[in-house]
């Protein structure tokens, strides 16, 4: 079977099962966005705390590295005995796997702000909290956003594994296609996920470049 005919069959399968496709896509997007939002809400404050205290930095970085080195399926499987089957354990597993890119980029972004910039802000009478809020975080934001971008793209792929504990998503078609030796069903789940990852990466890349441009403009204005 040629590639063109295979893609045509996949398209026909999607059209014939459009209701089911949009249901699975909605589940997949919900898994990604909820787990990613939780990861941002936890990783950014932890990253900030790690830059303020070396002991916290050691603990947080160690926990983040452990979460990242354990395979995604193992993280999801570990959540299953504690939380059972379904949406919640899937989100917890994806959340744990999404932390490290955001965490490391938050720490790196804040620590990479030049000492001269911080000294200038301190010379203007700013407190440490004001320096963090008005100087370090805005300048670190493009780097932090790069971590969010990486984490989101990884999360789109990892969400396929939620199928194994009843989390739903496009993995239902991909794993089902593998079990049934149905290349059409497999591609009907895999191709939309790939396009979703590319789309989100592009949108977040645009936002990252916009933040970088705004940061450069702010530096120019401050220098003037």
GROMACS .gro file of C-alpha atoms in nm:
model
  224
    1UNK     CA    1   0.000   0.000   0.000
    2UNK     CA    2   0.139   0.338  -0.100
    3UNK     CA    3   0.177   0.624   0.145
    4UNK     CA    4  -0.085   0.834  -0.037
    5UNK     CA    5  -0.346   0.559  -0.023
    6UNK     CA    6  -0.266   0.495   0.343
    7UNK     CA    7  -0.313   0.863   0.426
    8UNK     CA    8  -0.636   0.864   0.225
    9UNK     CA    9  -0.766   0.568   0.426
   10UNK     CA   10  -0.664   0.741   0.749
   11UNK     CA   11  -0.852   1.055   0.645
   12UNK     CA   12  -1.158   0.846   0.558
   13UNK     CA   13  -1.135   0.674   0.898
   14UNK     CA   14  -1.123   1.012   1.073
   15UNK     CA   15  -1.428   1.135   0.881
   16UNK     CA   16  -1.621   0.817   0.953
   17UNK     CA   17  -1.538   0.840   1.326
   18UNK     CA   18  -1.528   1.217   1.368
   19UNK     CA   19  -1.741   1.221   1.685
   20UNK     CA   20  -1.512   0.971   1.856
   21UNK     CA   21  -1.205   1.158   1.729
   22UNK     CA   22  -1.312   1.490   1.880
   23UNK     CA   23  -1.395   1.316   2.207
   24UNK     CA   24  -1.048   1.162   2.224
   25UNK     CA   25  -0.884   1.490   2.119
   26UNK     CA   26  -1.072   1.676   2.392
   27UNK     CA   27  -0.955   1.419   2.649
   28UNK     CA   28  -0.597   1.448   2.524
   29UNK     CA   29  -0.599   1.828   2.536
   30UNK     CA   30  -0.750   1.825   2.885
   31UNK     CA   31  -0.479   1.590   3.011
   32UNK     CA   32  -0.206   1.807   2.859
   33UNK     CA   33  -0.336   2.147   2.967
   34UNK     CA   34  -0.438   2.050   3.321
   35UNK     CA   35  -0.111   1.868   3.398
   36UNK     CA   36   0.093   2.147   3.235
   37UNK     CA   37  -0.090   2.420   3.427
   38UNK     CA   38  -0.025   2.234   3.754
   39UNK     CA   39   0.341   2.186   3.660
   40UNK     CA   40   0.383   2.559   3.590
   41UNK     CA   41   0.206   2.652   3.914
   42UNK     CA   42   0.440   2.428   4.114
   43UNK     CA   43   0.770   2.442   3.922
   44UNK     CA   44   0.803   2.820   3.886
   45UNK     CA   45   0.763   2.897   4.261
   46UNK     CA   46   0.993   2.604   4.345
   47UNK     CA   47   1.249   2.735   4.096
   48UNK     CA   48   1.231   3.080   4.252
   49UNK     CA   49   1.272   2.930   4.601
   50UNK     CA   50   1.570   2.727   4.478
   51UNK     CA   51   1.749   3.044   4.365
   52UNK     CA   52   1.704   3.196   4.709
   53UNK     CA   53   1.840   2.903   4.912
   54UNK     CA   54   2.114   2.658   4.816
   55UNK     CA   55   1.974   2.379   5.032
   56UNK     CA   56   1.633   2.414   4.870
   57UNK     CA   57   1.807   2.417   4.531
   58UNK     CA   58   1.975   2.082   4.606
   59UNK     CA   59   1.652   1.918   4.722
   60UNK     CA   60   1.433   2.057   4.444
   61UNK     CA   61   1.680   1.978   4.167
   62UNK     CA   62   1.725   1.624   4.300
   63UNK     CA   63   1.351   1.559   4.311
   64UNK     CA   64   1.307   1.704   3.963
   65UNK     CA   65   1.584   1.486   3.822
   66UNK     CA   66   1.432   1.175   3.980
   67UNK     CA   67   1.091   1.254   3.834
   68UNK     CA   68   1.244   1.301   3.488
   69UNK     CA   69   1.465   0.991   3.484
   70UNK     CA   70   1.181   0.754   3.575
   71UNK     CA   71   1.003   0.652   3.250
   72UNK     CA   72   0.666   0.819   3.193
   73UNK     CA   73   0.481   0.489   3.192
   74UNK     CA   74   0.640   0.398   3.525
   75UNK     CA   75   0.532   0.731   3.677
   76UNK     CA   76   0.178   0.675   3.555
   77UNK     CA   77   0.186   0.314   3.680
   78UNK     CA   78   0.303   0.432   4.024
   79UNK     CA   79   0.006   0.669   4.041
   80UNK     CA   80  -0.236   0.385   3.967
   81UNK     CA   81  -0.212   0.198   4.304
   82UNK     CA   82  -0.259   0.524   4.494
   83UNK     CA   83  -0.531   0.691   4.286
   84UNK     CA   84  -0.686   0.412   4.082
   85UNK     CA   85  -0.784   0.435   3.718
   86UNK     CA   86  -0.896   0.733   3.513
   87UNK     CA   87  -0.824   1.100   3.468
   88UNK     CA   88  -0.672   1.192   3.806
   89UNK     CA   89  -0.381   0.942   3.816
   90UNK     CA   90  -0.305   1.024   3.451
   91UNK     CA   91  -0.281   1.395   3.533
   92UNK     CA   92  -0.062   1.326   3.836
   93UNK     CA   93   0.177   1.113   3.630
   94UNK     CA   94   0.200   1.369   3.349
   95UNK     CA   95   0.239   1.651   3.603
   96UNK     CA   96   0.538   1.479   3.765
   97UNK     CA   97   0.701   1.423   3.427
   98UNK     CA   98   0.646   1.787   3.320
   99UNK     CA   99   0.820   1.950   3.615
  100UNK     CA  100   1.190   1.928   3.531
  101UNK     CA  101   1.213   2.141   3.211
  102UNK     CA  102   1.019   2.424   3.375
  103UNK     CA  103   1.208   2.391   3.702
  104UNK     CA  104   1.556   2.390   3.551
  105UNK     CA  105   1.480   2.677   3.315
  106UNK     CA  106   1.332   2.887   3.596
  107UNK     CA  107   1.647   2.839   3.803
  108UNK     CA  108   1.877   2.902   3.505
  109UNK     CA  109   1.683   3.206   3.385
  110UNK     CA  110   1.688   3.379   3.723
  111UNK     CA  111   2.051   3.292   3.798
  112UNK     CA  112   2.166   3.413   3.455
  113UNK     CA  113   2.049   3.770   3.510
  114UNK     CA  114   2.371   3.971   3.515
  115UNK     CA  115   2.511   4.091   3.846
  116UNK     CA  116   2.550   4.442   3.705
  117UNK     CA  117   2.177   4.464   3.637
  118UNK     CA  118   2.097   4.344   3.989
  119UNK     CA  119   2.351   4.584   4.140
  120UNK     CA  120   2.200   4.872   3.945
  121UNK     CA  121   1.853   4.785   4.075
  122UNK     CA  122   1.985   4.758   4.429
  123UNK     CA  123   2.159   5.094   4.386
  124UNK     CA  124   1.817   5.243   4.302
  125UNK     CA  125   1.696   5.132   4.644
  126UNK     CA  126   1.503   4.822   4.545
  127UNK     CA  127   1.457   4.545   4.801
  128UNK     CA  128   1.542   4.183   4.718
  129UNK     CA  129   1.172   4.110   4.661
  130UNK     CA  130   1.136   4.406   4.427
  131UNK     CA  131   1.449   4.301   4.238
  132UNK     CA  132   1.304   3.953   4.194
  133UNK     CA  133   0.962   4.078   4.084
  134UNK     CA  134   1.065   4.373   3.868
  135UNK     CA  135   1.408   4.271   3.736
  136UNK     CA  136   1.498   3.904   3.764
  137UNK     CA  137   1.165   3.747   3.668
  138UNK     CA  138   1.094   3.972   3.366
  139UNK     CA  139   1.446   3.914   3.230
  140UNK     CA  140   1.424   3.541   3.299
  141UNK     CA  141   1.080   3.503   3.142
  142UNK     CA  142   1.199   3.402   2.789
  143UNK     CA  143   1.412   3.124   2.940
  144UNK     CA  144   1.127   3.012   3.167
  145UNK     CA  145   0.894   3.011   2.869
  146UNK     CA  146   1.139   2.793   2.677
  147UNK     CA  147   1.109   2.537   2.957
  148UNK     CA  148   0.729   2.555   2.940
  149UNK     CA  149   0.750   2.507   2.564
  150UNK     CA  150   0.969   2.197   2.596
  151UNK     CA  151   0.754   2.056   2.875
  152UNK     CA  152   0.432   2.106   2.677
  153UNK     CA  153   0.561   1.929   2.366
  154UNK     CA  154   0.688   1.636   2.576
  155UNK     CA  155   0.353   1.626   2.753
  156UNK     CA  156   0.160   1.586   2.428
  157UNK     CA  157   0.355   1.267   2.354
  158UNK     CA  158   0.348   1.138   2.710
  159UNK     CA  159  -0.031   1.178   2.729
  160UNK     CA  160  -0.068   0.882   2.489
  161UNK     CA  161   0.038   0.656   2.777
  162UNK     CA  162  -0.262   0.763   2.986
  163UNK     CA  163  -0.455   0.498   2.794
  164UNK     CA  164  -0.297   0.226   3.009
  165UNK     CA  165  -0.471   0.348   3.326
  166UNK     CA  166  -0.797   0.458   3.170
  167UNK     CA  167  -0.706   0.821   3.113
  168UNK     CA  168  -0.838   0.827   2.756
  169UNK     CA  169  -0.693   1.053   2.490
  170UNK     CA  170  -0.557   0.974   2.145
  171UNK     CA  171  -0.362   0.683   2.290
  172UNK     CA  172  -0.686   0.484   2.273
  173UNK     CA  173  -0.656   0.475   1.894
  174UNK     CA  174  -0.278   0.440   1.882
  175UNK     CA  175  -0.255   0.148   2.127
  176UNK     CA  176  -0.576   0.001   1.986
  177UNK     CA  177  -0.432   0.021   1.636
  178UNK     CA  178  -0.117  -0.160   1.749
  179UNK     CA  179  -0.320  -0.436   1.916
  180UNK     CA  180  -0.548  -0.479   1.614
  181UNK     CA  181  -0.265  -0.444   1.359
  182UNK     CA  182  -0.464  -0.155   1.213
  183UNK     CA  183  -0.222   0.098   1.065
  184UNK     CA  184  -0.515   0.322   0.970
  185UNK     CA  185  -0.641   0.348   1.327
  186UNK     CA  186  -0.287   0.393   1.459
  187UNK     CA  187  -0.218   0.683   1.221
  188UNK     CA  188  -0.559   0.837   1.295
  189UNK     CA  189  -0.441   0.875   1.654
  190UNK     CA  190  -0.073   0.948   1.592
  191UNK     CA  191  -0.089   1.210   1.316
  192UNK     CA  192  -0.324   1.450   1.499
  193UNK     CA  193  -0.101   1.423   1.807
  194UNK     CA  194   0.207   1.510   1.602
  195UNK     CA  195   0.026   1.805   1.443
  196UNK     CA  196  -0.090   1.916   1.788
  197UNK     CA  197   0.267   1.908   1.922
  198UNK     CA  198   0.395   2.106   1.620
  199UNK     CA  199   0.115   2.362   1.654
  200UNK     CA  200   0.167   2.415   2.027
  201UNK     CA  201   0.543   2.435   1.979
  202UNK     CA  202   0.496   2.700   1.709
  203UNK     CA  203   0.252   2.908   1.915
  204UNK     CA  204   0.468   2.893   2.226
  205UNK     CA  205   0.775   2.970   2.014
  206UNK     CA  206   0.605   3.287   1.888
  207UNK     CA  207   0.518   3.385   2.245
  208UNK     CA  208   0.875   3.314   2.356
  209UNK     CA  209   1.022   3.531   2.080
  210UNK     CA  210   0.774   3.807   2.166
  211UNK     CA  211   0.884   3.795   2.529
  212UNK     CA  212   1.249   3.808   2.418
  213UNK     CA  213   1.179   4.111   2.198
  214UNK     CA  214   0.994   4.290   2.477
  215UNK     CA  215   1.276   4.215   2.719
  216UNK     CA  216   1.532   4.354   2.477
  217UNK     CA  217   1.319   4.667   2.432
  218UNK     CA  218   1.295   4.711   2.808
  219UNK     CA  219   1.673   4.684   2.840
  220UNK     CA  220   1.719   4.946   2.567
  221UNK     CA  221   1.471   5.180   2.735
  222UNK     CA  222   1.639   5.133   3.071
  223UNK     CA  223   1.980   5.202   2.923
  224UNK     CA  224   1.849   5.520   2.761
   0.00000   0.00000   0.00000
